[in-house]
Coordinates of C-alpha atoms in Angstrom, one line a residue:
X1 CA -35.7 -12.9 -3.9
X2 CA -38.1 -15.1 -4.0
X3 CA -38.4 -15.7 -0.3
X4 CA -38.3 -12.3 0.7
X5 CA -40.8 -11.5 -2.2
X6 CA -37.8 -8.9 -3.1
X7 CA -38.7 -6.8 -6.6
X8 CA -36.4 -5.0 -8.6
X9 CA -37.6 -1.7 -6.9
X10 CA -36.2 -3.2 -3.6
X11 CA -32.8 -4.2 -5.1
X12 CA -32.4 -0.7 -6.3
X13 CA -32.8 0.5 -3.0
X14 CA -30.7 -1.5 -1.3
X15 CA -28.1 -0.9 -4.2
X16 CA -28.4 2.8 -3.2
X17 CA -28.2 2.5 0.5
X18 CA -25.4 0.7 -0.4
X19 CA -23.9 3.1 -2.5
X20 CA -24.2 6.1 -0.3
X21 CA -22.7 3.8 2.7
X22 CA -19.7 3.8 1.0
X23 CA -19.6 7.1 -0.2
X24 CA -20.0 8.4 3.8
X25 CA -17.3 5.4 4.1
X26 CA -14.7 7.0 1.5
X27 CA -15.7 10.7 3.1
X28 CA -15.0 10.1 6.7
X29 CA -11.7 7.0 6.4
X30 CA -10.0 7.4 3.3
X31 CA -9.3 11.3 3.4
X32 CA -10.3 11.7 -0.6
X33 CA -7.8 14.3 -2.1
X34 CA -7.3 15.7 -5.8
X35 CA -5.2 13.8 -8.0
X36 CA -3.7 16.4 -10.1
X37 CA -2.6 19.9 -10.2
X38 CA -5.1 20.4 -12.5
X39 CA -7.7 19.9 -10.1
X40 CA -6.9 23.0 -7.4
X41 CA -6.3 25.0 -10.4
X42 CA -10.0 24.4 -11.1
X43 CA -11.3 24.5 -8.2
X44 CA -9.6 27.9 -7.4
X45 CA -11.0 29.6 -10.3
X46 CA -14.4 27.9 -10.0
X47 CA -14.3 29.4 -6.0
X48 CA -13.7 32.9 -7.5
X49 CA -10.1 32.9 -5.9
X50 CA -9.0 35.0 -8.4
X51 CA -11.3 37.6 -8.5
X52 CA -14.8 37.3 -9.4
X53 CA -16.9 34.1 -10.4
X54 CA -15.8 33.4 -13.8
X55 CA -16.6 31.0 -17.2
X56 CA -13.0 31.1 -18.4
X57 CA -11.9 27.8 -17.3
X58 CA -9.8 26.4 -20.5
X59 CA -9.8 23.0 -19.6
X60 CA -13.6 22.9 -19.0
X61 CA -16.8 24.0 -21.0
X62 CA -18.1 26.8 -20.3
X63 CA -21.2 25.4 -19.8
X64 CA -19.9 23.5 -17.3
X65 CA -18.4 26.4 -15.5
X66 CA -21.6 28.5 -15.9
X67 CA -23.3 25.9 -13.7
X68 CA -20.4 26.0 -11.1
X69 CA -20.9 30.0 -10.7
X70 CA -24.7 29.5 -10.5
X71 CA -24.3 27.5 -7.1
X72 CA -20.9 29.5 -5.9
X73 CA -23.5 32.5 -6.3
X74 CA -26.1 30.8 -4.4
X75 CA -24.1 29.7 -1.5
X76 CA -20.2 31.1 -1.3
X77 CA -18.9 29.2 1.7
X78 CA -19.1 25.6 0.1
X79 CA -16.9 24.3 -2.2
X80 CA -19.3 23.3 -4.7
X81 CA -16.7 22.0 -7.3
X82 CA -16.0 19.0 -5.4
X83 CA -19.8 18.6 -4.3
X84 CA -21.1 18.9 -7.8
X85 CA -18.4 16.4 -9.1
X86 CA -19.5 14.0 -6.1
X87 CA -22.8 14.5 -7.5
X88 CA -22.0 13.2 -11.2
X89 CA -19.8 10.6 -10.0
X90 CA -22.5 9.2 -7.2
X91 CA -26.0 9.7 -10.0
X92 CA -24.0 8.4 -12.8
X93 CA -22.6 5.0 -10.8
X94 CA -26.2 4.7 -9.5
X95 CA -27.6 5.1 -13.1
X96 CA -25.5 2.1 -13.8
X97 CA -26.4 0.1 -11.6
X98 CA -30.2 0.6 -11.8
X99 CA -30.0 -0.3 -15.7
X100 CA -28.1 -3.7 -14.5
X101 CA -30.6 -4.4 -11.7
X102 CA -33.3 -3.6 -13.9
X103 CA -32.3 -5.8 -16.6
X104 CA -30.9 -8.7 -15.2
X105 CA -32.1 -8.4 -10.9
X106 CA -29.9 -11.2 -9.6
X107 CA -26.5 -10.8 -11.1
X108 CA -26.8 -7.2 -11.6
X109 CA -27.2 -6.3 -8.1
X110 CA -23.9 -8.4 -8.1
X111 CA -22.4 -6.5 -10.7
X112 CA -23.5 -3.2 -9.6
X113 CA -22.2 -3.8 -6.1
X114 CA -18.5 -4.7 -7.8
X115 CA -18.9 -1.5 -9.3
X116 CA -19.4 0.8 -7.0
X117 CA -16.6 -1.2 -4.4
X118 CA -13.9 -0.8 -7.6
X119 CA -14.7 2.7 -7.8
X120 CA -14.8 4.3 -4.2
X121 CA -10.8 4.2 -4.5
X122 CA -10.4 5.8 -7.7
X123 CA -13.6 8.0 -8.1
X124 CA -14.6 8.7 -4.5
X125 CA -10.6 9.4 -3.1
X126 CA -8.9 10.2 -5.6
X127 CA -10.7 12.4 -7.6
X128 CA -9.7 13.4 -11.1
X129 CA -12.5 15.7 -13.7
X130 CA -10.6 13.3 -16.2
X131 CA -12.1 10.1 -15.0
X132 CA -15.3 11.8 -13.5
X133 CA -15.9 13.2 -17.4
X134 CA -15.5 9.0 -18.8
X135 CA -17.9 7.6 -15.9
X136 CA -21.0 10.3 -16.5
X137 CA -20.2 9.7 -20.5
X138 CA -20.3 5.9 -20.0
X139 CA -23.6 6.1 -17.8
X140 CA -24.8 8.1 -20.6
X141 CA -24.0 5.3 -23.3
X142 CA -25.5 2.3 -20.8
X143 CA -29.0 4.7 -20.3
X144 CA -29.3 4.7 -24.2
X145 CA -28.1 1.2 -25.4
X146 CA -28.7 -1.0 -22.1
X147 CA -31.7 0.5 -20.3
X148 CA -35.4 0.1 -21.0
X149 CA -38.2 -2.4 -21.0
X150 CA -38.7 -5.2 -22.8
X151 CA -42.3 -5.6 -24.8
X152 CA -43.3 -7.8 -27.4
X153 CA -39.4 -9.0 -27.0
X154 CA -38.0 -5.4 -28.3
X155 CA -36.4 -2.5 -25.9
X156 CA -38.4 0.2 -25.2
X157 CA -36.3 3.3 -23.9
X158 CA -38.5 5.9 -21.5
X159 CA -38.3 9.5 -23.0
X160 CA -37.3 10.0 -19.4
X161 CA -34.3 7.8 -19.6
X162 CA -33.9 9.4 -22.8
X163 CA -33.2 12.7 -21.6
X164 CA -31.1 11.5 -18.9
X165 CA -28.5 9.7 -21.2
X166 CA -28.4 12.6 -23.5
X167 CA -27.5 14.9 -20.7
X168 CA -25.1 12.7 -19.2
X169 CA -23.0 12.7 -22.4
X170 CA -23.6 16.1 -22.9
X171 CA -22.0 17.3 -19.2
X172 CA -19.5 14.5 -19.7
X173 CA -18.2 16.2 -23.1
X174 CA -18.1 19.9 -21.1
X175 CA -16.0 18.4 -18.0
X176 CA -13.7 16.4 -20.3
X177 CA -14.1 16.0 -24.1
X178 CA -10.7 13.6 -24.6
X179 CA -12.6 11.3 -22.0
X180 CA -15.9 11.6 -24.0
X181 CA -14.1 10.5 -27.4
X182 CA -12.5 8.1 -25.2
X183 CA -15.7 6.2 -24.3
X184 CA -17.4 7.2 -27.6
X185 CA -15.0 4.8 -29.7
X186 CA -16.2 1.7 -26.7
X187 CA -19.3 2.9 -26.8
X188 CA -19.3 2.8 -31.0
X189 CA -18.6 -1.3 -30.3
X190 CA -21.7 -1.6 -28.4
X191 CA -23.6 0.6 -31.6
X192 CA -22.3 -1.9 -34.0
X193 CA -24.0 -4.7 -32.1
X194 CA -26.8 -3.1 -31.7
X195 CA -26.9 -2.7 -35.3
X196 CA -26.3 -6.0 -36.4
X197 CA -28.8 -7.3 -34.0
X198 CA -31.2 -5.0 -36.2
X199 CA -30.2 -6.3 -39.6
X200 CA -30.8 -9.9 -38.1
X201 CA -34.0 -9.0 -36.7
X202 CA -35.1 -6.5 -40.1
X203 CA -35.9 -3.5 -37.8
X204 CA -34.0 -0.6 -39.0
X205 CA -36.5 1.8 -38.4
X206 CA -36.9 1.1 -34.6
X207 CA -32.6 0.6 -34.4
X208 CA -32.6 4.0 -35.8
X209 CA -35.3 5.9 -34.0
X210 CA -34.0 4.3 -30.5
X211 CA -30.7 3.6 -30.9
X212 CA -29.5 5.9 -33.5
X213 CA -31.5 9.2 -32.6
X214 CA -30.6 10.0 -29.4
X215 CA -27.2 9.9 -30.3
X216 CA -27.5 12.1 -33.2
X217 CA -29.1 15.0 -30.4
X218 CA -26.4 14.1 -28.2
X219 CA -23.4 15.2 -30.7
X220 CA -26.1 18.1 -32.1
X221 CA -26.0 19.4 -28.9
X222 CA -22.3 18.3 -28.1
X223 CA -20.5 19.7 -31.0
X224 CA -23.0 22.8 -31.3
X225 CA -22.0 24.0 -27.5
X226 CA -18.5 23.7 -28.5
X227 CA -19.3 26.3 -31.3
X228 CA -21.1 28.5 -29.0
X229 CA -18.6 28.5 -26.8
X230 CA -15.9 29.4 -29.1
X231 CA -17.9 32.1 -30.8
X232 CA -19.6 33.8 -27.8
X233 CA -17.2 32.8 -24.7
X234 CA -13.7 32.8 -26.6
X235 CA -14.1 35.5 -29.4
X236 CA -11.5 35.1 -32.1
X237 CA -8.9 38.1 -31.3
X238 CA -10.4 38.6 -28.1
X239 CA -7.7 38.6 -24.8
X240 CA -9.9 35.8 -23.7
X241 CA -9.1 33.8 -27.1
X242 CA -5.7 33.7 -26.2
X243 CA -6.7 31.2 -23.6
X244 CA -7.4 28.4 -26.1
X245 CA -4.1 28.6 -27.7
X246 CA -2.1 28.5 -24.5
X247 CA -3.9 25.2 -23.9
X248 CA -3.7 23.7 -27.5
X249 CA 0.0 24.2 -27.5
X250 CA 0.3 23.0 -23.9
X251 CA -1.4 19.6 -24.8
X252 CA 0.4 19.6 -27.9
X253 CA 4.0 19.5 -25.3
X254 CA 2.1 16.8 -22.9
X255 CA 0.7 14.6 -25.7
X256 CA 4.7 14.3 -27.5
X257 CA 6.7 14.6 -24.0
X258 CA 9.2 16.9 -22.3
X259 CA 12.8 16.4 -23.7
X260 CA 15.6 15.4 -21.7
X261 CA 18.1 18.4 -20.8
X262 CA 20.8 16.4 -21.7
X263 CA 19.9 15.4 -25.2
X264 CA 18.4 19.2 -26.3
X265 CA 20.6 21.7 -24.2
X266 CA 21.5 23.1 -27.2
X267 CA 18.0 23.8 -28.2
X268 CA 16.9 24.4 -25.0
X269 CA 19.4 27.4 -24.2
X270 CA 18.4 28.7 -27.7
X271 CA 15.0 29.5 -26.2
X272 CA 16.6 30.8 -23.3
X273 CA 16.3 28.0 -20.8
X274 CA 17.9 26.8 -18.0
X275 CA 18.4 23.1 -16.7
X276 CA 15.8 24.3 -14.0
X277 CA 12.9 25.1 -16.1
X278 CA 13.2 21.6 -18.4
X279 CA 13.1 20.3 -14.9
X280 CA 10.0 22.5 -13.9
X281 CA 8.4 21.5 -17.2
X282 CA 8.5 17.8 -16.8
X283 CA 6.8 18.3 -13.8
X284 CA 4.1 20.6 -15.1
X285 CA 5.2 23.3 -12.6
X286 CA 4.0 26.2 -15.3
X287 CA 2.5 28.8 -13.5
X288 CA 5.0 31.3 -14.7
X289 CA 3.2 31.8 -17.7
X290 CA 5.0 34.9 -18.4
X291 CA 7.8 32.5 -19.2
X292 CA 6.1 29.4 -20.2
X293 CA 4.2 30.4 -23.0
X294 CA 2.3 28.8 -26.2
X295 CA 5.2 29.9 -28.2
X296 CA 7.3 28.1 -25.8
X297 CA 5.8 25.1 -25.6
X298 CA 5.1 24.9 -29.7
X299 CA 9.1 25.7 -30.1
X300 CA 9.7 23.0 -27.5
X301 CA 7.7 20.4 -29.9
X302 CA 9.4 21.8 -32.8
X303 CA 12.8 20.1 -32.3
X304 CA 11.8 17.2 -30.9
X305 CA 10.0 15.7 -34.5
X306 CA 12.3 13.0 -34.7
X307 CA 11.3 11.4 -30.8
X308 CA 11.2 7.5 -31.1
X309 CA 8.9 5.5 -30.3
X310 CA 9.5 4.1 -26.4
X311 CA 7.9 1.0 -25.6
X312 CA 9.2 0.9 -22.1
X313 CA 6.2 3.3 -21.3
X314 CA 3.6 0.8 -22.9
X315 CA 5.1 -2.2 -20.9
X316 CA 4.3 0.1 -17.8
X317 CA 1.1 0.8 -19.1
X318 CA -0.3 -2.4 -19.4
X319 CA 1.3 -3.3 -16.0
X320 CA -0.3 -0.1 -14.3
X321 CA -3.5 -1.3 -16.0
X322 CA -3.5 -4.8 -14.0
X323 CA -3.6 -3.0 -10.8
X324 CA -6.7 -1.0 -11.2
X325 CA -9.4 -2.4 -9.9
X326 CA -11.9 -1.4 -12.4
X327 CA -9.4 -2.8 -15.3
X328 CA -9.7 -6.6 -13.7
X329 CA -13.7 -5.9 -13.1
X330 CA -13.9 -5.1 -17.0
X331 CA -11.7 -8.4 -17.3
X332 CA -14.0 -10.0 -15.2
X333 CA -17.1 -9.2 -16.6
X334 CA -15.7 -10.0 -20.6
X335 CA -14.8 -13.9 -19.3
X336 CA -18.1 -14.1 -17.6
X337 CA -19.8 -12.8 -21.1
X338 CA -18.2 -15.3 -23.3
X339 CA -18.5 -18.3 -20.6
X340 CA -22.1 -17.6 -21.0
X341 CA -21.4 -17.9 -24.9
X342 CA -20.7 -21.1 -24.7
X343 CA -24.5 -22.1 -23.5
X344 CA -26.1 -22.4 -26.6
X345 CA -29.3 -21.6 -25.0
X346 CA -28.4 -18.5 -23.5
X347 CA -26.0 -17.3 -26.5
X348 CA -28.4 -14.5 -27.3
X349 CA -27.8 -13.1 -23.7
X350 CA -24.1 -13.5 -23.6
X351 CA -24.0 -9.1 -24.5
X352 CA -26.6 -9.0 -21.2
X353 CA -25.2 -5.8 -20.5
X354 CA -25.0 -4.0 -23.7
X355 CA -28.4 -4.8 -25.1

């Protein structure tokens, strides 16, 4: 840096030539695909394929979707549900990585590099609204608890940056709110030391104006569209209401598992099904709704109270886990933290990144 009189304004371009090399790389060689059913369903409905543009999504927010029929109105012929997830995925990995350059120039140009490498597979191929909905969250936490400048040795966020990090949280609660509470309870880790940083340092009042406050409009504005929504959008005893319950009792069946045929025939053929459709379920091949039902699906979770616990399924968790690349970059990043620890003059840096 120093010989190429390189400043951080320089890194971060470089980072973002960088980044969009490899997103034309992941485009054009590695053929990026949906990864779950879930996903043409969506983008089906968000293309108007059946029938006009439309908010009812279900497994969206509806403000979410309104911005979807906004640009499908604009320009029909492009299939702006993939673009506009491309979009989220590409500002809020750069957003990332400009709060690490900024902070720390040298290692997080390193650091924001590894990031974007881990997640061209996984973000860039094989894209999921799940994992798109924790990354714009996340980049929404780092904004309000990692970027900034420092003066008179304290942070001091941008109102710019601000806004930015609120409306990343907010749009990563519409596409996904499991992956927002997700994040939020990591996130809530990085609050606390935050927090006790303040109490060391006396300075509630600026913890709580910078680092409390934005929050508080995040889950204003969070929790209020979700109120909206169910009030204007999904009116109780409205046909559309009905919408919410088929997916409540649907993630009610995912969440506690299918039943083996075997085990339940019994209860199964009670509800009038065959060998076939237990098979169909475990699959999630439900698009007879007419057959699969909410009162299907809650039946279904009715006689199976008593399932054990099976920790097979966490063994092949935690071994799934050690193949993603972004699990050992996490991994990576922790060791390097509390090696840094060690240093007792650089203890006060070993959070860099959360800061």
């Amino acid at each position: 840096m120093k010989k190429h009189r390189l400043s951080v304004s320089h890194l971060q371009g470089i980072f973002v030539l960088f980044h969009i090399c490899m997103v034309v790389y992941a485009i054009l060689f590695l053929h990026p695909y949906y990864g779950s059913n879930d996903e043409f369903s969506l983008a089906a409905i968000a293309s108007g394929a059946y029938g006009d543009y439309t908010h009812y999504f279900i497994y969206l927010h509806s403000g979410f979707a309104w911005i979807l029929k906004f640009f499908y109105m604009l320009v029909p012929s492009l299939n702006w549900y993939t673009l506009v997830m491309y979009g989220l995925i590409f500002l809020s990995l750069t957003a990332v990585g400009w709060t690490w350059i900024r902070r720390f120039p040298r290692t997080g140009l390193i650091m924001a590099v590894l990031l974007v490498l881990a997640c061209t597979q996984p973000m860039y191929v094989e894209m999921q609204y799940t994992k798109t909905a924790a990354l714009v969250t996340a980049a929404g936490y780092v904004l309000l608890f990692c970027a900034g400048r420092k003066e008179d040795g304290r942070r001091r966020l941008h109102p710019g940056v601000v806004s930015l990090g609120i409306g990343f949280l907010v749009l990563g609660s519409w596409i996904r709110f499991q992956s927002f509470g997700m994040v939020s309870l990591v996130a809530f880790g990085m609050w606390l030391a935050l927090a006790l940083g303040a109490w060391k340092e006396k300075e509630w009042k600026i913890f709580i104006r910078r680092d409390c406050m934005p929050c508080v409009i995040a889950f204003a504005l969070i929790f209020g569209s979700i109120v909206l929504e169910n009030v204007l959008v999904y009116t109780p005893g409205s046909p559309e209401a009905h919408y919410k319950e088929y997916d409540k009792a649907r993630q009610q069946l995912l969440d506690f598992g299918v039943p083996e045929w075997d085990k339940y025939q019994a209860e199964y053929e009670a509800l009038g099904l065959t060998r076939t459709d237990c098979i169909n379920l475990q699959n999630w091949l439900i698009a007879d709704y007419d057959r699969y039902t909410a009162d299907t699906f809650k039946a279904i979770v009715a006689f199976r109270q008593d399932r054990p616990f099976q920790w097979e399924y966490l063994v092949d968790y935690f071994v799934i886990l050690w193949m993603k690349p972004l699990f050992l970059l996490g991994a990576l990043m922790t060791l390097f933290w509390f090696l840094s620890a060690k240093d007792q003059e650089r203890r006060q840096n070993w959070l860099a990144f959360f800061k």
